Amino acid sequence: MEYANHLQEYAPAPTKAEVADKVAMLKAAAAANCNTEVYKLCLSAVDLTTLSCEDSAESVTAMARRAAEFYIDYPTLGNVASVCVYPPFVENVGLAIDGTPMRITSVAGGFPASQTFLEVKMLEVAMAIENGADEVDIVLNVGKMLSGNYDEAANEVEVLREESAGATLKVILETGALHSPELIYNASLLAMAAGADFVKTSTGKITEGATPEAAVVMCLAIAEYHRKTGRRIGFKAAGGVRTAADAALYYTIVKELLSEEWLTPELFRIGASSLANELLSAIEGKEIKYF
């Protein structure tokens, strides 16, 4: 399917200057959102993540079990939204969190570089879902985007959308490699048009992860896509989101550029490992290393 030709149907991408102005405004507004209620919402939006070469069935199971115990240990707080792991560990997570509302997220499709055969990506997505993944995070092919092969990049997402039918599909743009607002904006629109349920900033595997600048561009693209199609697409910040203040800033960006309707785990996520402890500590007013 042709996607690139339809980009002209949307409002143009913001300029760097426009993005900088919005980021400055939103950083100032975020100070008012550094409070317990916002931290609680952000905790409920966390995809508790482990994506290490040191992961094992034992370590992943222990993390997932600990997350499941949160319902008992903190019954008045909302738990994390999901546990995010590599595909071979999906079944381990499923066994550990069985009976809880938590979802299982699997990275797939040649994560983190998206540099393998499309058939391999398709099989990996299908196997992750077969093993119990509720959500799949794939990576938009950055090389194709940088070389201007927009239709090829979008068509890969379309194919993987078909493989992930019934699951939530999050498409990682790897914004730190795209650099310009125009490329990030176009990548967002292409991913959404090809079937993404969420657009996500980063894999966390390159130097530059999530930034407020990239988040602003992505949320403007989500708003524009919603204006044109009526379809609400979620936003996920990931890669270097470590503090409660960081989380509050991304909360503010979503609230101000999209609306409070996006501030639910169905449309707002933060991918992180240490952030859950930081948010819990901020909520409880003392240092807690729970997860």
PDB file of C-alpha atoms in Angstrom:
ATOM      1  CA  MET A   1       0.000   0.000   0.000  1.00  0.00           C
ATOM      2  CA  GLU A   2       1.128   3.566  -0.648  1.00  0.00           C
ATOM      3  CA  TYR A   3       1.558   5.679   2.468  1.00  0.00           C
ATOM      4  CA  ALA A   4       4.058   8.417   1.659  1.00  0.00           C
ATOM      5  CA  ASN A   5       1.766  10.182  -0.809  1.00  0.00           C
ATOM      6  CA  HIS A   6      -0.818  10.686   1.937  1.00  0.00           C
ATOM      7  CA  LEU A   7       1.515  12.608   4.233  1.00  0.00           C
ATOM      8  CA  GLN A   8       0.628  15.811   2.384  1.00  0.00           C
ATOM      9  CA  GLU A   9      -2.963  15.418   3.600  1.00  0.00           C
ATOM     10  CA  TYR A  10      -1.895  16.267   7.152  1.00  0.00           C
ATOM     11  CA  ALA A  11      -0.811  19.568   8.668  1.00  0.00           C
ATOM     12  CA  PRO A  12       2.940  20.165   8.259  1.00  0.00           C
ATOM     13  CA  ALA A  13       5.455  19.125  10.888  1.00  0.00           C
ATOM     14  CA  PRO A  14       6.424  21.692  13.516  1.00  0.00           C
ATOM     15  CA  THR A  15       9.733  23.475  13.144  1.00  0.00           C
ATOM     16  CA  LYS A  16      12.572  23.124  15.658  1.00  0.00           C
ATOM     17  CA  ALA A  17      11.803  26.609  16.949  1.00  0.00           C
ATOM     18  CA  GLU A  18       8.132  25.777  17.447  1.00  0.00           C
ATOM     19  CA  VAL A  19       9.054  22.574  19.265  1.00  0.00           C
ATOM     20  CA  ALA A  20      11.511  24.424  21.505  1.00  0.00           C
ATOM     21  CA  ASP A  21       8.852  26.983  22.432  1.00  0.00           C
ATOM     22  CA  LYS A  22       6.337  24.273  23.331  1.00  0.00           C
ATOM     23  CA  VAL A  23       8.887  22.314  25.363  1.00  0.00           C
ATOM     24  CA  ALA A  24       9.771  25.424  27.372  1.00  0.00           C
ATOM     25  CA  MET A  25       6.100  26.098  28.061  1.00  0.00           C
ATOM     26  CA  LEU A  26       5.388  22.477  29.014  1.00  0.00           C
ATOM     27  CA  LYS A  27       8.412  22.213  31.306  1.00  0.00           C
ATOM     28  CA  ALA A  28       7.098  25.243  33.200  1.00  0.00           C
ATOM     29  CA  ALA A  29       3.616  23.716  33.401  1.00  0.00           C
ATOM     30  CA  ALA A  30       4.987  20.364  34.588  1.00  0.00           C
ATOM     31  CA  ALA A  31       5.981  21.808  37.968  1.00  0.00           C
ATOM     32  CA  ALA A  32       2.314  21.880  38.976  1.00  0.00           C
ATOM     33  CA  ASN A  33       2.005  18.185  38.104  1.00  0.00           C
ATOM     34  CA  CYS A  34       4.764  16.978  40.404  1.00  0.00           C
ATOM     35  CA  ASN A  35       2.311  15.646  42.969  1.00  0.00           C
ATOM     36  CA  THR A  36       1.110  12.375  44.418  1.00  0.00           C
ATOM     37  CA  GLU A  37      -1.989  11.976  42.234  1.00  0.00           C
ATOM     38  CA  VAL A  38       0.013  12.388  39.043  1.00  0.00           C
ATOM     39  CA  TYR A  39       2.674   9.984  40.307  1.00  0.00           C
ATOM     40  CA  LYS A  40      -0.039   7.401  41.018  1.00  0.00           C
ATOM     41  CA  LEU A  41      -1.386   7.702  37.488  1.00  0.00           C
ATOM     42  CA  CYS A  42       2.103   7.461  36.027  1.00  0.00           C
ATOM     43  CA  LEU A  43       2.804   4.314  38.074  1.00  0.00           C
ATOM     44  CA  SER A  44      -0.307   2.711  36.603  1.00  0.00           C
ATOM     45  CA  ALA A  45       1.026   3.575  33.123  1.00  0.00           C
ATOM     46  CA  VAL A  46       4.430   1.903  33.553  1.00  0.00           C
ATOM     47  CA  ASP A  47       5.448  -1.047  31.393  1.00  0.00           C
ATOM     48  CA  LEU A  48       7.860  -2.642  33.890  1.00  0.00           C
ATOM     49  CA  THR A  49      10.704  -3.610  31.609  1.00  0.00           C
ATOM     50  CA  THR A  50      13.703  -5.907  31.550  1.00  0.00           C
ATOM     51  CA  LEU A  51      15.526  -6.214  28.229  1.00  0.00           C
ATOM     52  CA  SER A  52      19.014  -7.333  29.190  1.00  0.00           C
ATOM     53  CA  CYS A  53      21.391  -9.922  27.811  1.00  0.00           C
ATOM     54  CA  GLU A  54      21.509 -11.178  31.399  1.00  0.00           C
ATOM     55  CA  ASP A  55      17.782 -11.987  31.521  1.00  0.00           C
ATOM     56  CA  SER A  56      16.901 -15.574  32.317  1.00  0.00           C
ATOM     57  CA  ALA A  57      13.718 -17.503  32.959  1.00  0.00           C
ATOM     58  CA  GLU A  58      14.520 -17.304  36.665  1.00  0.00           C
ATOM     59  CA  SER A  59      15.219 -13.559  36.805  1.00  0.00           C
ATOM     60  CA  VAL A  60      12.219 -12.628  34.673  1.00  0.00           C
ATOM     61  CA  THR A  61       9.918 -14.876  36.701  1.00  0.00           C
ATOM     62  CA  ALA A  62      11.146 -13.306  39.937  1.00  0.00           C
ATOM     63  CA  MET A  63      10.484  -9.793  38.625  1.00  0.00           C
ATOM     64  CA  ALA A  64       7.024 -10.704  37.372  1.00  0.00           C
ATOM     65  CA  ARG A  65       6.093 -12.428  40.625  1.00  0.00           C
ATOM     66  CA  ARG A  66       7.200  -9.378  42.567  1.00  0.00           C
ATOM     67  CA  ALA A  67       4.977  -7.203  40.357  1.00  0.00           C
ATOM     68  CA  ALA A  68       2.042  -9.562  40.981  1.00  0.00           C
ATOM     69  CA  GLU A  69       2.585  -9.319  44.746  1.00  0.00           C
ATOM     70  CA  PHE A  70       2.110  -5.545  44.520  1.00  0.00           C
ATOM     71  CA  TYR A  71      -1.673  -6.052  44.502  1.00  0.00           C
ATOM     72  CA  ILE A  72      -1.398  -7.576  47.973  1.00  0.00           C
ATOM     73  CA  ASP A  73       1.306  -5.332  49.404  1.00  0.00           C
ATOM     74  CA  TYR A  74      -0.177  -2.040  48.114  1.00  0.00           C
ATOM     75  CA  PRO A  75      -3.919  -2.717  47.689  1.00  0.00           C
ATOM     76  CA  THR A  76      -4.831   0.992  47.559  1.00  0.00           C
ATOM     77  CA  LEU A  77      -2.472   1.817  44.665  1.00  0.00           C
ATOM     78  CA  GLY A  78      -2.797   1.027  40.981  1.00  0.00           C
ATOM     79  CA  ASN A  79      -0.176  -1.452  39.828  1.00  0.00           C
ATOM     80  CA  VAL A  80       2.030  -1.183  36.750  1.00  0.00           C
ATOM     81  CA  ALA A  81       0.236  -1.702  33.435  1.00  0.00           C
ATOM     82  CA  SER A  82       2.360  -4.550  32.111  1.00  0.00           C
ATOM     83  CA  VAL A  83       5.600  -6.482  32.300  1.00  0.00           C
ATOM     84  CA  CYS A  84       7.725  -6.050  29.151  1.00  0.00           C
ATOM     85  CA  VAL A  85      10.240  -8.743  28.166  1.00  0.00           C
ATOM     86  CA  TYR A  86      11.945 -10.472  25.263  1.00  0.00           C
ATOM     87  CA  PRO A  87       9.769 -13.036  23.410  1.00  0.00           C
ATOM     88  CA  PRO A  88      11.206 -16.216  24.982  1.00  0.00           C
ATOM     89  CA  PHE A  89      10.094 -15.038  28.430  1.00  0.00           C
ATOM     90  CA  VAL A  90       6.458 -14.267  27.630  1.00  0.00           C
ATOM     91  CA  GLU A  91       5.260 -17.619  28.947  1.00  0.00           C
ATOM     92  CA  ASN A  92       7.256 -17.174  32.181  1.00  0.00           C
ATOM     93  CA  VAL A  93       5.576 -13.832  32.799  1.00  0.00           C
ATOM     94  CA  GLY A  94       2.174 -15.297  32.018  1.00  0.00           C
ATOM     95  CA  LEU A  95       2.572 -17.991  34.661  1.00  0.00           C
ATOM     96  CA  ALA A  96       3.854 -15.496  37.238  1.00  0.00           C
ATOM     97  CA  ILE A  97       1.092 -12.903  36.861  1.00  0.00           C
ATOM     98  CA  ASP A  98      -1.800 -15.261  36.124  1.00  0.00           C
ATOM     99  CA  GLY A  99      -4.998 -14.059  37.744  1.00  0.00           C
ATOM    100  CA  THR A 100      -3.979 -10.384  37.822  1.00  0.00           C
ATOM    101  CA  PRO A 101      -5.093  -7.563  35.483  1.00  0.00           C
ATOM    102  CA  MET A 102      -1.499  -6.924  34.401  1.00  0.00           C
ATOM    103  CA  ARG A 103      -0.751  -7.339  30.738  1.00  0.00           C
ATOM    104  CA  ILE A 104       2.197  -9.039  29.063  1.00  0.00           C
ATOM    105  CA  THR A 105       4.253  -6.974  26.638  1.00  0.00           C
ATOM    106  CA  SER A 106       6.810  -8.538  24.328  1.00  0.00           C
ATOM    107  CA  VAL A 107       9.305  -6.738  22.157  1.00  0.00           C
ATOM    108  CA  ALA A 108       9.486  -8.459  18.781  1.00  0.00           C
ATOM    109  CA  GLY A 109      10.090  -7.967  15.082  1.00  0.00           C
ATOM    110  CA  GLY A 110      13.873  -7.890  15.218  1.00  0.00           C
ATOM    111  CA  PHE A 111      14.113  -5.634  18.287  1.00  0.00           C
ATOM    112  CA  PRO A 112      16.061  -3.417  18.792  1.00  0.00           C
ATOM    113  CA  ALA A 113      17.465  -2.711  15.307  1.00  0.00           C
ATOM    114  CA  SER A 114      14.667  -4.107  13.114  1.00  0.00           C
ATOM    115  CA  GLN A 115      17.406  -5.327  10.778  1.00  0.00           C
ATOM    116  CA  THR A 116      16.392  -8.827   9.810  1.00  0.00           C
ATOM    117  CA  PHE A 117      14.213 -10.554   7.254  1.00  0.00           C
ATOM    118  CA  LEU A 118      10.549  -9.553   7.288  1.00  0.00           C
ATOM    119  CA  GLU A 119       9.632 -13.227   7.514  1.00  0.00           C
ATOM    120  CA  VAL A 120      11.666 -13.521  10.727  1.00  0.00           C
ATOM    121  CA  LYS A 121       9.911 -10.473  12.144  1.00  0.00           C
ATOM    122  CA  MET A 122       6.528 -11.950  11.271  1.00  0.00           C
ATOM    123  CA  LEU A 123       7.342 -15.266  12.927  1.00  0.00           C
ATOM    124  CA  GLU A 124       8.685 -13.614  16.062  1.00  0.00           C
ATOM    125  CA  VAL A 125       5.549 -11.485  16.446  1.00  0.00           C
ATOM    126  CA  ALA A 126       3.281 -14.469  15.846  1.00  0.00           C
ATOM    127  CA  MET A 127       5.180 -16.649  18.333  1.00  0.00           C
ATOM    128  CA  ALA A 128       5.119 -13.958  21.016  1.00  0.00           C
ATOM    129  CA  ILE A 129       1.352 -13.698  20.727  1.00  0.00           C
ATOM    130  CA  GLU A 130       0.900 -17.455  20.586  1.00  0.00           C
ATOM    131  CA  ASN A 131       2.846 -17.709  23.848  1.00  0.00           C
ATOM    132  CA  GLY A 132       0.541 -15.196  25.530  1.00  0.00           C
ATOM    133  CA  ALA A 133       1.665 -11.635  24.769  1.00  0.00           C
ATOM    134  CA  ASP A 134      -1.162  -9.113  25.024  1.00  0.00           C
ATOM    135  CA  GLU A 135       0.958  -6.329  23.544  1.00  0.00           C
ATOM    136  CA  VAL A 136       3.835  -6.274  21.077  1.00  0.00           C
ATOM    137  CA  ASP A 137       6.441  -3.516  20.726  1.00  0.00           C
ATOM    138  CA  ILE A 138       8.146  -3.471  17.319  1.00  0.00           C
ATOM    139  CA  VAL A 139      10.658  -1.041  15.803  1.00  0.00           C
ATOM    140  CA  LEU A 140       9.975   0.997  12.686  1.00  0.00           C
ATOM    141  CA  ASN A 141      12.799   0.369  10.224  1.00  0.00           C
ATOM    142  CA  VAL A 142      14.974   3.441  10.833  1.00  0.00           C
ATOM    143  CA  GLY A 143      17.278   2.706   7.906  1.00  0.00           C
ATOM    144  CA  LYS A 144      14.356   2.795   5.491  1.00  0.00           C
ATOM    145  CA  MET A 145      13.104   6.042   7.008  1.00  0.00           C
ATOM    146  CA  LEU A 146      16.498   7.726   6.753  1.00  0.00           C
ATOM    147  CA  SER A 147      16.891   6.633   3.125  1.00  0.00           C
ATOM    148  CA  GLY A 148      13.434   7.953   2.214  1.00  0.00           C
ATOM    149  CA  ASN A 149      11.820   4.553   1.670  1.00  0.00           C
ATOM    150  CA  TYR A 150       8.726   5.534   3.626  1.00  0.00           C
ATOM    151  CA  ASP A 151       6.350   3.112   1.940  1.00  0.00           C
ATOM    152  CA  GLU A 152       8.629   0.146   2.644  1.00  0.00           C
ATOM    153  CA  ALA A 153       8.888   1.117   6.308  1.00  0.00           C
ATOM    154  CA  ALA A 154       5.130   1.559   6.652  1.00  0.00           C
ATOM    155  CA  ASN A 155       4.321  -1.634   4.786  1.00  0.00           C
ATOM    156  CA  GLU A 156       6.453  -3.620   7.233  1.00  0.00           C
ATOM    157  CA  VAL A 157       4.323  -2.200  10.049  1.00  0.00           C
ATOM    158  CA  GLU A 158       1.180  -3.126   8.120  1.00  0.00           C
ATOM    159  CA  VAL A 159       2.345  -6.721   7.741  1.00  0.00           C
ATOM    160  CA  LEU A 160       3.240  -6.996  11.423  1.00  0.00           C
ATOM    161  CA  ARG A 161      -0.104  -5.427  12.316  1.00  0.00           C
ATOM    162  CA  GLU A 162      -1.761  -8.342  10.510  1.00  0.00           C
ATOM    163  CA  GLU A 163       0.421 -10.823  12.402  1.00  0.00           C
ATOM    164  CA  SER A 164      -0.496  -9.226  15.719  1.00  0.00           C
ATOM    165  CA  ALA A 165      -4.262  -9.191  15.227  1.00  0.00           C
ATOM    166  CA  GLY A 166      -5.982  -9.073  18.587  1.00  0.00           C
ATOM    167  CA  ALA A 167      -2.933  -7.662  20.389  1.00  0.00           C
ATOM    168  CA  THR A 168      -1.982  -4.047  21.083  1.00  0.00           C
ATOM    169  CA  LEU A 169       0.733  -2.969  18.649  1.00  0.00           C
ATOM    170  CA  LYS A 170       3.235  -0.346  19.781  1.00  0.00           C
ATOM    171  CA  VAL A 171       5.605   0.974  17.120  1.00  0.00           C
ATOM    172  CA  ILE A 172       8.966   2.302  18.331  1.00  0.00           C
ATOM    173  CA  LEU A 173      10.276   5.158  16.201  1.00  0.00           C
ATOM    174  CA  GLU A 174      13.793   5.333  17.703  1.00  0.00           C
ATOM    175  CA  THR A 175      13.518   9.108  17.651  1.00  0.00           C
ATOM    176  CA  GLY A 176      17.132   9.615  18.710  1.00  0.00           C
ATOM    177  CA  ALA A 177      18.200   8.267  15.317  1.00  0.00           C
ATOM    178  CA  LEU A 178      15.646  10.257  13.307  1.00  0.00           C
ATOM    179  CA  HIS A 179      16.901  13.615  14.634  1.00  0.00           C
ATOM    180  CA  SER A 180      14.599  16.117  12.877  1.00  0.00           C
ATOM    181  CA  PRO A 181      11.035  17.070  13.840  1.00  0.00           C
ATOM    182  CA  GLU A 182       9.901  16.394  10.270  1.00  0.00           C
ATOM    183  CA  LEU A 183      11.236  12.829  10.261  1.00  0.00           C
ATOM    184  CA  ILE A 184       9.766  12.081  13.694  1.00  0.00           C
ATOM    185  CA  TYR A 185       6.426  13.586  12.661  1.00  0.00           C
ATOM    186  CA  ASN A 186       6.324  11.631   9.397  1.00  0.00           C
ATOM    187  CA  ALA A 187       7.384   8.403  11.113  1.00  0.00           C
ATOM    188  CA  SER A 188       4.565   8.867  13.630  1.00  0.00           C
ATOM    189  CA  LEU A 189       1.961   9.412  10.918  1.00  0.00           C
ATOM    190  CA  LEU A 190       3.216   6.479   8.836  1.00  0.00           C
ATOM    191  CA  ALA A 191       3.154   4.118  11.823  1.00  0.00           C
ATOM    192  CA  MET A 192      -0.361   5.184  12.788  1.00  0.00           C
ATOM    193  CA  ALA A 193      -1.688   4.902   9.253  1.00  0.00           C
ATOM    194  CA  ALA A 194      -0.165   1.418   8.981  1.00  0.00           C
ATOM    195  CA  GLY A 195      -2.016   0.210  12.067  1.00  0.00           C
ATOM    196  CA  ALA A 196      -0.109   1.161  15.223  1.00  0.00           C
ATOM    197  CA  ASP A 197      -2.148   1.391  18.424  1.00  0.00           C
ATOM    198  CA  PHE A 198       0.698   3.316  20.107  1.00  0.00           C
ATOM    199  CA  VAL A 199       3.746   5.183  18.919  1.00  0.00           C
ATOM    200  CA  LYS A 200       6.736   4.865  21.232  1.00  0.00           C
ATOM    201  CA  THR A 201       9.848   7.011  21.432  1.00  0.00           C
ATOM    202  CA  SER A 202      12.759   4.649  21.839  1.00  0.00           C
ATOM    203  CA  THR A 203      14.203   1.190  22.376  1.00  0.00           C
ATOM    204  CA  GLY A 204      16.507   2.371  25.160  1.00  0.00           C
ATOM    205  CA  LYS A 205      19.361   0.711  23.262  1.00  0.00           C
ATOM    206  CA  ILE A 206      20.972   3.781  21.674  1.00  0.00           C
ATOM    207  CA  THR A 207      22.512   6.835  23.328  1.00  0.00           C
ATOM    208  CA  GLU A 208      19.502   9.129  22.995  1.00  0.00           C
ATOM    209  CA  GLY A 209      16.260   7.802  24.429  1.00  0.00           C
ATOM    210  CA  ALA A 210      13.047   9.679  25.097  1.00  0.00           C
ATOM    211  CA  THR A 211      13.222  13.475  24.973  1.00  0.00           C
ATOM    212  CA  PRO A 212      10.491  16.042  25.565  1.00  0.00           C
ATOM    213  CA  GLU A 213      11.207  17.426  22.087  1.00  0.00           C
ATOM    214  CA  ALA A 214      10.443  14.081  20.434  1.00  0.00           C
ATOM    215  CA  ALA A 215       7.396  13.597  22.664  1.00  0.00           C
ATOM    216  CA  VAL A 216       5.997  16.977  21.630  1.00  0.00           C
ATOM    217  CA  VAL A 217       6.374  16.154  17.933  1.00  0.00           C
ATOM    218  CA  MET A 218       4.802  12.713  18.375  1.00  0.00           C
ATOM    219  CA  CYS A 219       1.864  14.059  20.369  1.00  0.00           C
ATOM    220  CA  LEU A 220       1.247  16.757  17.757  1.00  0.00           C
ATOM    221  CA  ALA A 221       1.203  14.005  15.130  1.00  0.00           C
ATOM    222  CA  ILE A 222      -1.219  11.946  17.242  1.00  0.00           C
ATOM    223  CA  ALA A 223      -3.494  14.977  17.595  1.00  0.00           C
ATOM    224  CA  GLU A 224      -3.361  15.632  13.854  1.00  0.00           C
ATOM    225  CA  TYR A 225      -4.079  11.972  13.054  1.00  0.00           C
ATOM    226  CA  HIS A 226      -7.031  12.024  15.449  1.00  0.00           C
ATOM    227  CA  ARG A 227      -8.337  15.216  13.850  1.00  0.00           C
ATOM    228  CA  LYS A 228      -8.251  13.612  10.426  1.00  0.00           C
ATOM    229  CA  THR A 229      -9.401  10.078  11.236  1.00  0.00           C
ATOM    230  CA  GLY A 230     -11.163  10.213  14.616  1.00  0.00           C
ATOM    231  CA  ARG A 231      -8.903   7.382  15.831  1.00  0.00           C
ATOM    232  CA  ARG A 232      -7.089   7.766  19.154  1.00  0.00           C
ATOM    233  CA  ILE A 233      -3.517   6.475  19.162  1.00  0.00           C
ATOM    234  CA  GLY A 234      -1.549   6.020  22.381  1.00  0.00           C
ATOM    235  CA  PHE A 235       1.807   7.534  23.291  1.00  0.00           C
ATOM    236  CA  LYS A 236       4.621   5.684  25.075  1.00  0.00           C
ATOM    237  CA  ALA A 237       7.797   7.301  26.391  1.00  0.00           C
ATOM    238  CA  ALA A 238      10.731   4.935  26.881  1.00  0.00           C
ATOM    239  CA  GLY A 239      14.483   5.153  27.189  1.00  0.00           C
ATOM    240  CA  GLY A 240      15.962   7.149  30.047  1.00  0.00           C
ATOM    241  CA  VAL A 241      12.728   8.028  31.863  1.00  0.00           C
ATOM    242  CA  ARG A 242      14.075   7.571  35.371  1.00  0.00           C
ATOM    243  CA  THR A 243      12.622  10.091  37.833  1.00  0.00           C
ATOM    244  CA  ALA A 244       9.174  11.020  39.082  1.00  0.00           C
ATOM    245  CA  ALA A 245       9.747  14.505  37.636  1.00  0.00           C
ATOM    246  CA  ASP A 246      10.534  12.958  34.231  1.00  0.00           C
ATOM    247  CA  ALA A 247       7.257  11.037  34.365  1.00  0.00           C
ATOM    248  CA  ALA A 248       5.340  14.176  35.345  1.00  0.00           C
ATOM    249  CA  LEU A 249       6.795  16.012  32.354  1.00  0.00           C
ATOM    250  CA  TYR A 250       5.587  13.365  29.899  1.00  0.00           C
ATOM    251  CA  TYR A 251       2.223  13.339  31.677  1.00  0.00           C
ATOM    252  CA  THR A 252       2.059  17.109  31.131  1.00  0.00           C
ATOM    253  CA  ILE A 253       2.956  16.838  27.444  1.00  0.00           C
ATOM    254  CA  VAL A 254       0.175  14.319  26.867  1.00  0.00           C
ATOM    255  CA  LYS A 255      -2.342  16.276  28.927  1.00  0.00           C
ATOM    256  CA  GLU A 256      -1.668  19.608  27.235  1.00  0.00           C
ATOM    257  CA  LEU A 257      -1.221  18.462  23.629  1.00  0.00           C
ATOM    258  CA  LEU A 258      -3.774  15.655  23.530  1.00  0.00           C
ATOM    259  CA  SER A 259      -6.144  16.021  26.521  1.00  0.00           C
ATOM    260  CA  GLU A 260      -6.979  14.246  29.744  1.00  0.00           C
ATOM    261  CA  GLU A 261      -8.781  11.584  27.712  1.00  0.00           C
ATOM    262  CA  TRP A 262      -5.335  10.208  26.827  1.00  0.00           C
ATOM    263  CA  LEU A 263      -4.274   9.935  30.462  1.00  0.00           C
ATOM    264  CA  THR A 264      -5.210   6.296  30.976  1.00  0.00           C
ATOM    265  CA  PRO A 265      -3.082   3.153  30.587  1.00  0.00           C
ATOM    266  CA  GLU A 266      -5.051   2.456  27.425  1.00  0.00           C
ATOM    267  CA  LEU A 267      -3.449   5.476  25.735  1.00  0.00           C
ATOM    268  CA  PHE A 268      -0.454   6.512  27.864  1.00  0.00           C
ATOM    269  CA  ARG A 269       2.503   4.341  28.837  1.00  0.00           C
ATOM    270  CA  ILE A 270       6.034   4.757  30.132  1.00  0.00           C
ATOM    271  CA  GLY A 271       8.552   1.997  29.494  1.00  0.00           C
ATOM    272  CA  ALA A 272      11.023   1.771  32.357  1.00  0.00           C
ATOM    273  CA  SER A 273      12.847  -0.392  34.858  1.00  0.00           C
ATOM    274  CA  SER A 274      13.867   1.844  37.791  1.00  0.00           C
ATOM    275  CA  LEU A 275      11.053   4.388  37.377  1.00  0.00           C
ATOM    276  CA  ALA A 276       8.457   2.270  39.193  1.00  0.00           C
ATOM    277  CA  ASN A 277      10.518   2.403  42.391  1.00  0.00           C
ATOM    278  CA  GLU A 278      11.067   6.146  41.994  1.00  0.00           C
ATOM    279  CA  LEU A 279       7.341   6.781  41.601  1.00  0.00           C
ATOM    280  CA  LEU A 280       6.471   4.524  44.520  1.00  0.00           C
ATOM    281  CA  SER A 281       9.038   6.344  46.667  1.00  0.00           C
ATOM    282  CA  ALA A 282       7.590   9.714  45.683  1.00  0.00           C
ATOM    283  CA  ILE A 283       4.073   8.517  46.495  1.00  0.00           C
ATOM    284  CA  GLU A 284       5.031   7.082  49.876  1.00  0.00           C
ATOM    285  CA  GLY A 285       7.421   9.886  50.814  1.00  0.00           C
ATOM    286  CA  LYS A 286      10.384   7.591  51.523  1.00  0.00           C
ATOM    287  CA  GLU A 287      12.855   5.547  49.504  1.00  0.00           C
ATOM    288  CA  ILE A 288      11.378   2.196  48.484  1.00  0.00           C
ATOM    289  CA  LYS A 289      13.048  -0.435  46.313  1.00  0.00           C
ATOM    290  CA  TYR A 290      10.119  -2.742  45.719  1.00  0.00           C
ATOM    291  CA  PHE A 291      10.380  -3.821  42.094  1.00  0.00           C
TER     292      PHE A 291
END
